[in-house]
mmCIF file of C-alpha atoms in Angstrom:
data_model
loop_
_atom_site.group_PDB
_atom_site.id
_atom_site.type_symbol
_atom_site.label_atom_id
_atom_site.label_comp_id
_atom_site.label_asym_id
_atom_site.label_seq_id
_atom_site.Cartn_x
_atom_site.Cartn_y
_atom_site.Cartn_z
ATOM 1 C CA UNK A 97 -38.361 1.754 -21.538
ATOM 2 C CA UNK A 98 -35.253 3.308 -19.869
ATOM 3 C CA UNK A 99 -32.433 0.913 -19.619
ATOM 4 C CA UNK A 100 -30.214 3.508 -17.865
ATOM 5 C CA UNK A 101 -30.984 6.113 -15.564
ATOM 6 C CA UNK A 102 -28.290 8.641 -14.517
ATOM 7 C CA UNK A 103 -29.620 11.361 -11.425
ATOM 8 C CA UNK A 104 -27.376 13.899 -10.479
ATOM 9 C CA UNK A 105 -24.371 11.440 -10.767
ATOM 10 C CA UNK A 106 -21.592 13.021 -9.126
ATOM 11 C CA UNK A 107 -17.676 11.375 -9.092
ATOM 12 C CA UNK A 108 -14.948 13.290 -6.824
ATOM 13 C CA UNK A 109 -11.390 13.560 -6.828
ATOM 14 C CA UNK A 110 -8.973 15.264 -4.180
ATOM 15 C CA UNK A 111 -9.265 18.150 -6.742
ATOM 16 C CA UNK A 112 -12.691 18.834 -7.206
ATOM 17 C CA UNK A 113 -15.576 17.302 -9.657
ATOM 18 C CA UNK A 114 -14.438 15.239 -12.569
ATOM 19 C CA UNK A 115 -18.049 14.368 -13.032
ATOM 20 C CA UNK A 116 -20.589 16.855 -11.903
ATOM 21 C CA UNK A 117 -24.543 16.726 -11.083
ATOM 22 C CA UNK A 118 -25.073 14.724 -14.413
ATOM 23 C CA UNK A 119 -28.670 13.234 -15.576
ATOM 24 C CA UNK A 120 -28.819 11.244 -18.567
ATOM 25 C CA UNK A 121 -31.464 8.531 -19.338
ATOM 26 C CA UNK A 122 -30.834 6.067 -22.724
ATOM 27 C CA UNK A 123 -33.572 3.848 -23.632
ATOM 28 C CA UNK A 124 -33.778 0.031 -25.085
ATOM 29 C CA UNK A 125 -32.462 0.115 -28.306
ATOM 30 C CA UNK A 126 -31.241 3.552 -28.139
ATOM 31 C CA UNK A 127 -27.921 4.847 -29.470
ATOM 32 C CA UNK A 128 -26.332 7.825 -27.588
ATOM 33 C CA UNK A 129 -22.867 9.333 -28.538
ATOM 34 C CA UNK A 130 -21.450 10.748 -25.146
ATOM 35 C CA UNK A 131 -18.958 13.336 -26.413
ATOM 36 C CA UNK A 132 -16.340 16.068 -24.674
ATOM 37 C CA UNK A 133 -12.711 16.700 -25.008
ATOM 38 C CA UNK A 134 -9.870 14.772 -22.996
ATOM 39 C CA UNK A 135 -10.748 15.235 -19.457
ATOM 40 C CA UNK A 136 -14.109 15.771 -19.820
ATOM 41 C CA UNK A 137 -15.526 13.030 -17.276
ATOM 42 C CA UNK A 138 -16.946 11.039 -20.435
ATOM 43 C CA UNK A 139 -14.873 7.750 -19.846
ATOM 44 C CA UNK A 140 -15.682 8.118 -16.078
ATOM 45 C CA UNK A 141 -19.221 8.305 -16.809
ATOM 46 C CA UNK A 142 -18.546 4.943 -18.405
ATOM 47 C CA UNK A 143 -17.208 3.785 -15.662
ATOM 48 C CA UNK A 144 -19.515 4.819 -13.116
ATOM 49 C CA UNK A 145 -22.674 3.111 -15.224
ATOM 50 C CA UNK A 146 -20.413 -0.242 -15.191
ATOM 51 C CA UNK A 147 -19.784 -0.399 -11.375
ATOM 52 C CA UNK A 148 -15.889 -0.058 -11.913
ATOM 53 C CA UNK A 149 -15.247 3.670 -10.772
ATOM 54 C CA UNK A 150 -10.855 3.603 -9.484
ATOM 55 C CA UNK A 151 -11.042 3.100 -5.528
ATOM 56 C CA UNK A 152 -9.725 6.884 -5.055
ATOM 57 C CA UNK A 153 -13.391 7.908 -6.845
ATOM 58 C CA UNK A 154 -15.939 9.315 -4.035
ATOM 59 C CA UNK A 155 -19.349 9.420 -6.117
ATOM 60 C CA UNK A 156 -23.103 10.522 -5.560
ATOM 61 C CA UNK A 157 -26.182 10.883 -7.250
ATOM 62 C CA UNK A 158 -27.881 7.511 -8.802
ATOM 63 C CA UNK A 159 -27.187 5.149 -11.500
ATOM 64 C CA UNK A 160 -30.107 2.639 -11.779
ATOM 65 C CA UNK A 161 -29.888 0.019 -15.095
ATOM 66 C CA UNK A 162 -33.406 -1.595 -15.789
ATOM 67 C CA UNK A 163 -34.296 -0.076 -12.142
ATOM 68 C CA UNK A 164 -31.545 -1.634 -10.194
ATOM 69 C CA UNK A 165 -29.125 0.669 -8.445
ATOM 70 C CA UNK A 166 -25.521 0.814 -9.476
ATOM 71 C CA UNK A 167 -24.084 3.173 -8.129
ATOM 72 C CA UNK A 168 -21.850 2.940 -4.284
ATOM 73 C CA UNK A 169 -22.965 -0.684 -4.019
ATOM 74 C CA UNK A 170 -20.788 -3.348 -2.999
ATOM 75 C CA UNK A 171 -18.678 -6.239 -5.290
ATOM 76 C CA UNK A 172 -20.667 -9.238 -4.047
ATOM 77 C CA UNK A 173 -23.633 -7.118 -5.640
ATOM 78 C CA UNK A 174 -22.080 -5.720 -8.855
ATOM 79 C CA UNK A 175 -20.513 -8.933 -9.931
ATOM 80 C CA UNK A 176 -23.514 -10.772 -11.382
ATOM 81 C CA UNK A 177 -25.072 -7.949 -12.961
ATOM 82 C CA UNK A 178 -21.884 -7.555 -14.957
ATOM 83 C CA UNK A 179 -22.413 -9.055 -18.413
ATOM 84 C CA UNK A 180 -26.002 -9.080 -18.035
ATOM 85 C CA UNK A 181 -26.822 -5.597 -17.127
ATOM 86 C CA UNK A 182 -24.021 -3.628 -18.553
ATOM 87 C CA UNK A 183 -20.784 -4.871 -20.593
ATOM 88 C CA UNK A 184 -17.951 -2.885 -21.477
ATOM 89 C CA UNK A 185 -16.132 -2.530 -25.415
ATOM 90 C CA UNK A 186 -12.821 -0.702 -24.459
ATOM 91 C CA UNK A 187 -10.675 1.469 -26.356
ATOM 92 C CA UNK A 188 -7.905 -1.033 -25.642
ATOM 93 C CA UNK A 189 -9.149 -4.885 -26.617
ATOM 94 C CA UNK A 190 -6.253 -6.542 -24.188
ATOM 95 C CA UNK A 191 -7.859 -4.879 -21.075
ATOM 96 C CA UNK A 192 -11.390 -7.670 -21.616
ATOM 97 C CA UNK A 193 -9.423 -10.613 -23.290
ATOM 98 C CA UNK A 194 -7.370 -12.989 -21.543
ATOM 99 C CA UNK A 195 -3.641 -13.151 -23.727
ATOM 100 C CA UNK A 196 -3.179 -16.591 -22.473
ATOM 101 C CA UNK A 197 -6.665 -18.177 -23.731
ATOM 102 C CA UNK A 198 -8.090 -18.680 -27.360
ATOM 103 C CA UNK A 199 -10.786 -15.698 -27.845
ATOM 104 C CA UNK A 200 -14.106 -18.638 -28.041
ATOM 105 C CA UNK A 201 -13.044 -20.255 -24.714
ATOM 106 C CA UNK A 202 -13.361 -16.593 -23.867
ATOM 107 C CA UNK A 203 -16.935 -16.992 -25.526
ATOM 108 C CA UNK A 204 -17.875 -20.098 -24.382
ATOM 109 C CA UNK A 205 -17.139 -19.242 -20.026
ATOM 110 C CA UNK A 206 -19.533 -16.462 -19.172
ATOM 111 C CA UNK A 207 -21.956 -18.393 -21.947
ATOM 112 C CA UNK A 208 -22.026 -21.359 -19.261
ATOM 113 C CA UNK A 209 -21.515 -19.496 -16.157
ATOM 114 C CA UNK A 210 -23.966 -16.610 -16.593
ATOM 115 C CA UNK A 211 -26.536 -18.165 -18.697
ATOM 116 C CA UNK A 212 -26.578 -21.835 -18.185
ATOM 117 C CA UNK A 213 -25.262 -23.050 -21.456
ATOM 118 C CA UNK A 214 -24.294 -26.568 -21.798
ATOM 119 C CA UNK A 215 -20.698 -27.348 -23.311
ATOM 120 C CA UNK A 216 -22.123 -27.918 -26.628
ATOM 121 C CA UNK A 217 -24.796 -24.983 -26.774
ATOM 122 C CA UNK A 218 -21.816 -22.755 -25.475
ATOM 123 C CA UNK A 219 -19.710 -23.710 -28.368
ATOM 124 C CA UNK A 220 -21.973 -23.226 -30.673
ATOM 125 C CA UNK A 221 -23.291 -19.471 -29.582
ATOM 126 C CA UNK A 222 -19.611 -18.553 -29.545
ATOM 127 C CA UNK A 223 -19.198 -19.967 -33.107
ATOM 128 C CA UNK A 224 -22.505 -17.905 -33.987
ATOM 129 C CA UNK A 225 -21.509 -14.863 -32.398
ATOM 130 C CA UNK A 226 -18.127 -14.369 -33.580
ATOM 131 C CA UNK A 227 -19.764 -14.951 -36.815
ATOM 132 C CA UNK A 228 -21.562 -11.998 -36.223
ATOM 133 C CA UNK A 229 -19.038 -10.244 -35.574
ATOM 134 C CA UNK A 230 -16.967 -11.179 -38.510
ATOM 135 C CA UNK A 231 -14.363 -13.842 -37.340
ATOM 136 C CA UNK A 232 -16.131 -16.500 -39.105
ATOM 137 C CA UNK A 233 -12.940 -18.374 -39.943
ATOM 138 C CA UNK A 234 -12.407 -21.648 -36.938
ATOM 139 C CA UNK A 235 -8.783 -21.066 -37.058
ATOM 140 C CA UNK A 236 -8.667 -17.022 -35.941
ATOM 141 C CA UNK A 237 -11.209 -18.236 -33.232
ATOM 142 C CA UNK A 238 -8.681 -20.806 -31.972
ATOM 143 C CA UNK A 239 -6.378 -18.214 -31.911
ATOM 144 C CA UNK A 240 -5.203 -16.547 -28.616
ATOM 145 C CA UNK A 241 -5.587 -12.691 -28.719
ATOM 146 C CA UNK A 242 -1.909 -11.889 -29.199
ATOM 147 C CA UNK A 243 -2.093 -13.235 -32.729
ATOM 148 C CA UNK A 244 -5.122 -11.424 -33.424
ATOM 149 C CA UNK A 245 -4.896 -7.930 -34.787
ATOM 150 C CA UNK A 246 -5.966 -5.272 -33.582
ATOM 151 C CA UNK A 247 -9.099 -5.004 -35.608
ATOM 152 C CA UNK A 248 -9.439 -8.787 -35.119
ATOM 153 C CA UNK A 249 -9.079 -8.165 -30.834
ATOM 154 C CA UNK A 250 -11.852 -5.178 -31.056
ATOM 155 C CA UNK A 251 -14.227 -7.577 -33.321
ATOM 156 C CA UNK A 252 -13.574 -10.666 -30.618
ATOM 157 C CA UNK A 253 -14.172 -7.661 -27.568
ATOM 158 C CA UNK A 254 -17.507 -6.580 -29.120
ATOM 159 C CA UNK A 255 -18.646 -10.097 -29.293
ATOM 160 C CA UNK A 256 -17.503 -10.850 -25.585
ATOM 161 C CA UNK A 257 -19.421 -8.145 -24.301
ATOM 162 C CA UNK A 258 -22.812 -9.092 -25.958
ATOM 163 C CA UNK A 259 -22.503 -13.084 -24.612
ATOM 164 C CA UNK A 260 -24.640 -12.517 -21.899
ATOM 165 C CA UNK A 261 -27.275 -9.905 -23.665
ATOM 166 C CA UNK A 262 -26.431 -6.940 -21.664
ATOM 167 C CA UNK A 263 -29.063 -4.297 -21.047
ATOM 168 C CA UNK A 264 -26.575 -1.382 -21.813
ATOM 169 C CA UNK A 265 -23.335 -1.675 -23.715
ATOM 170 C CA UNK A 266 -21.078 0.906 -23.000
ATOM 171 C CA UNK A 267 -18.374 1.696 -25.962
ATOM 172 C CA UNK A 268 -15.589 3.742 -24.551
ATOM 173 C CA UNK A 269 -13.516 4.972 -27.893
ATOM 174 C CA UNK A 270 -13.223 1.886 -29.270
ATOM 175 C CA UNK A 271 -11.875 2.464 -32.650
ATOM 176 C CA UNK A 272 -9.186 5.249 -31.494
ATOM 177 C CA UNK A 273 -6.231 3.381 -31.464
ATOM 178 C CA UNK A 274 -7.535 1.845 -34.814
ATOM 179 C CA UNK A 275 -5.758 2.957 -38.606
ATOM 180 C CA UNK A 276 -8.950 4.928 -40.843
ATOM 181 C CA UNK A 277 -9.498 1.943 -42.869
ATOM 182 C CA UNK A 278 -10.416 -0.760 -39.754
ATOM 183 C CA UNK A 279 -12.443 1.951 -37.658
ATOM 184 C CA UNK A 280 -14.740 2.652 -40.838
ATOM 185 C CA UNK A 281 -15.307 -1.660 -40.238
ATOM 186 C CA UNK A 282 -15.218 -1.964 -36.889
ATOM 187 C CA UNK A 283 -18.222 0.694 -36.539
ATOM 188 C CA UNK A 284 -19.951 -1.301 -39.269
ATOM 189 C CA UNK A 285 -19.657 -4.759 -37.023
ATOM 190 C CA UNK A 286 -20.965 -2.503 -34.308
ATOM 191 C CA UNK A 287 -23.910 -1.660 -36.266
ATOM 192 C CA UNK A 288 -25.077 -4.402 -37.680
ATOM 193 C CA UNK A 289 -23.949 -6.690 -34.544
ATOM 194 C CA UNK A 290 -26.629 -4.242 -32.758
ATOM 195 C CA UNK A 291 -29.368 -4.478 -35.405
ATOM 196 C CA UNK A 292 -28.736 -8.130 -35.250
ATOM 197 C CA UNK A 293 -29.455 -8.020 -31.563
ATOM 198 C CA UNK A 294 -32.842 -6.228 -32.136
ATOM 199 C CA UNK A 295 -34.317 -9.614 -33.326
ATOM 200 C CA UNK A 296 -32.601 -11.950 -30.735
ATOM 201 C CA UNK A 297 -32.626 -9.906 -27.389
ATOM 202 C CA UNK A 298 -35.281 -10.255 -25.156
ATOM 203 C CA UNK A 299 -34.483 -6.548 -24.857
ATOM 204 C CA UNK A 300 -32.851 -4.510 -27.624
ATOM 205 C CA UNK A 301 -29.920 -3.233 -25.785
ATOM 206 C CA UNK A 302 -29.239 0.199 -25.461
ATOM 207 C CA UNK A 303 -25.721 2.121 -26.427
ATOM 208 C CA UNK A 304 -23.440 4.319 -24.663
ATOM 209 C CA UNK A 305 -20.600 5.137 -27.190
ATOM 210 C CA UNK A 306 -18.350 7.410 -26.163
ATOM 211 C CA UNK A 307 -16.142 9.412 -28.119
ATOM 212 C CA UNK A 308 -14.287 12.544 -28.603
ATOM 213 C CA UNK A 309 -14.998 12.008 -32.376
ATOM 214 C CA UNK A 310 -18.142 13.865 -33.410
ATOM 215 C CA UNK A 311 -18.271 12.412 -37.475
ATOM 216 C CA UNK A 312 -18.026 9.346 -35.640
ATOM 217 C CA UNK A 313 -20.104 9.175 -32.978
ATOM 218 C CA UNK A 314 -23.184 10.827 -36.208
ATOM 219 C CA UNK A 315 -22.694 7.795 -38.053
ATOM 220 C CA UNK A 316 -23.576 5.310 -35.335
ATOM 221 C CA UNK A 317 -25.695 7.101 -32.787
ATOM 222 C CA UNK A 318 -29.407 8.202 -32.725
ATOM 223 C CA UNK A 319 -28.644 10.903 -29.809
ATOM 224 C CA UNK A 320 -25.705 12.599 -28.657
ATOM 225 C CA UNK A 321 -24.666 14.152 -25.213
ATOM 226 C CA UNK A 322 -22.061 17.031 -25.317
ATOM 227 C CA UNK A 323 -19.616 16.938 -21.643
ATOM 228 C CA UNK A 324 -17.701 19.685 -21.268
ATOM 229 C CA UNK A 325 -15.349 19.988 -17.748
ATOM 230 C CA UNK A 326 -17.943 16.962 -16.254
ATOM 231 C CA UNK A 327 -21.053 18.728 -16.581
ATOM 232 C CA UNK A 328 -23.494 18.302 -19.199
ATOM 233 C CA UNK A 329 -23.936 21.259 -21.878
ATOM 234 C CA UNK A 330 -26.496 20.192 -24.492
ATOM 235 C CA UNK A 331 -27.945 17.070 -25.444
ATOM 236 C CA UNK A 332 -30.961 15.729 -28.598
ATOM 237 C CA UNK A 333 -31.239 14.635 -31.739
ATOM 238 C CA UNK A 334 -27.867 13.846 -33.690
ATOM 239 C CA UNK A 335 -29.549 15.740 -36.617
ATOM 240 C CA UNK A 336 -30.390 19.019 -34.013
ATOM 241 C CA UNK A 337 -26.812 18.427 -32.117
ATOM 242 C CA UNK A 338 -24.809 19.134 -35.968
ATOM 243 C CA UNK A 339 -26.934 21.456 -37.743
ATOM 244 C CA UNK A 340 -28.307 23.990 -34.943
ATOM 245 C CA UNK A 341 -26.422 23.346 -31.748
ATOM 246 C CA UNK A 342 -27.747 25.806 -29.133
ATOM 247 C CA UNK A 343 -24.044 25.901 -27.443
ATOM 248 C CA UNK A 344 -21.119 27.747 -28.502
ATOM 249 C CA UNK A 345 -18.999 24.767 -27.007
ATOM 250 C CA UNK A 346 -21.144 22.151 -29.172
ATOM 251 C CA UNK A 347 -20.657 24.617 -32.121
ATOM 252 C CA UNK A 348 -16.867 24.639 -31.360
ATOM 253 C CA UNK A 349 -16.926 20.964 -31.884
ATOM 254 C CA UNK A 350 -19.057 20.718 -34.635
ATOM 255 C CA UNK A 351 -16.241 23.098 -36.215
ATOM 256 C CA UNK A 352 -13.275 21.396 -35.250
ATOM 257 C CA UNK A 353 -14.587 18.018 -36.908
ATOM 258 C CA UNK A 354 -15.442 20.143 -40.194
ATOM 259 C CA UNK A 355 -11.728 21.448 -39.936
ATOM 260 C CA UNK A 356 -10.146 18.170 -39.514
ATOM 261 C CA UNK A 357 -11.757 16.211 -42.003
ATOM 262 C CA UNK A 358 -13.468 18.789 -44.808
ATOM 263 C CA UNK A 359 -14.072 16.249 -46.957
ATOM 264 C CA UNK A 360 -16.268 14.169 -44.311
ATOM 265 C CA UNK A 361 -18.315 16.614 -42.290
ATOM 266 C CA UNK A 362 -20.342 15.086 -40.079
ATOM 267 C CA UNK A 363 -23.682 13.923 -40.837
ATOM 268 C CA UNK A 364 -26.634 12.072 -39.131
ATOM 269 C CA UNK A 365 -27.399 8.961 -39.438
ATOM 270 C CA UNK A 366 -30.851 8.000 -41.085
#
């Protein structure tokens, strides 16, 4: 089953296309990697799927999550499908998390305003996913995220975004701003967080994670989409994408993450 649907989706700036005529489909419990150099239009993409496209954005085309349209519609109808149909992981943790609140009150308000949760059930899901996440200690959860670090902020961001089950979580470069050491961990609390989530969902949710990092996106994804100047190049199999990429873009980029890292050439997952 397709959790999101992308037709033609189309975003406009007074220059021209940032995004242009793309069609993408991810399925429940399916991992793309949606990859491209800086300006591409893959963050925007992001955006678009999420409802939160900048007002100076003119968009087309269709963006439908579990069959209900996204895309041009108005706030009173995007704001309860946020959390439960898509939620956001951001590159930079302080954009989801309140500085002046400890990260489980964070938990515990869409956990009672989204799903119903009484006080006590709410504390305890925000105890179990943090857990989940790896901040399993009750005095880094009482914390506010200032005194968090950065690893710490992206671990309490990933649980934030999966309180309310979301059909679709979108990852937009979430470990770039991260030292070697903490991404290798933070992809590893993405993982299992999401393999956890298989069992517990209703729905497995699917994953947009998007990435300018090829080795990275391999280790986490079962798919990968290649942007290059907001249109869609090449897209399959993360296996197919690495070892016979059809495009000489992909096969630029499959060369510039060999070049980078030798030592760590990108490999599938699996």
């Amino acid at each position: 089953m397709d959790v999101a649907q992308l037709a033609g989706l189309t975003v406009r700036f007074t220059g021209g296309p940032a995004v242009d005529d793309l069609s993408l489909r991810i399925r429940a419990g399916e991992r793309v990697g949606l990859i491209g150099e800086s300006g591409s239009g893959k963050s925007l993409t992001g955006l678009a799927i999420a409802g939160l496209l900048p007002d100076a954005a003119r968009s087309s085309g269709s963006v439908r999550i579990s069959g209900t349209e996204i895309l041009n519609q108005p706030e009173k109808v995007l704001a309860p499908l946020r959390g439960r149909h898509t939620a956001v992981v951001f590159q930079d943790s302080a954009v989801a998390l309140n500085p002046l609140t400890s990260v489980r009150a964070q938990l515990r308000h869409p956990l009672r305003r989204l799903r119903g949760f009484s006080r006590a059930a709410a504390e305890t899901e925000a105890q179990r996913l943090l857990a989940e996440v790896g901040l399993t200690d009750p005095a880094i959860a009482r914390l506010r995220p200032p005194q968090l670090s950065g690893g710490q902020r992206q671990r309490a961001g990933i649980a934030l975004a999966l309180t309310c089950q979301p059909r679709l979580l979108i990852a937009d470069e979430p470990t770039t701003a991260l030292d070697t050491t903490v991404q290798r961990e933070i992809l590893g609390v993405l993982d299992e967080t999401l393999r956890a989530q298989q069992g517990q969902a209703e729905q497995p949710p699917g994953l947009l994670f998007i990435s300018h990092d090829l080795a990275v996106v391999a280790q986490l994804c079962d798919r990968i989409a290649v942007l290059r100047n907001g249109k869609l190049v090449e897209e399959g199999p993360v296996r197919q994408i690495i070892q016979q990429p059809a495009q000489q873009h992909t096969r630029e980029l499959v060369a510039a993450a060999h070049a980078l890292c030798p030592s760590s050439t990108p490999e599938p997952v699996g």
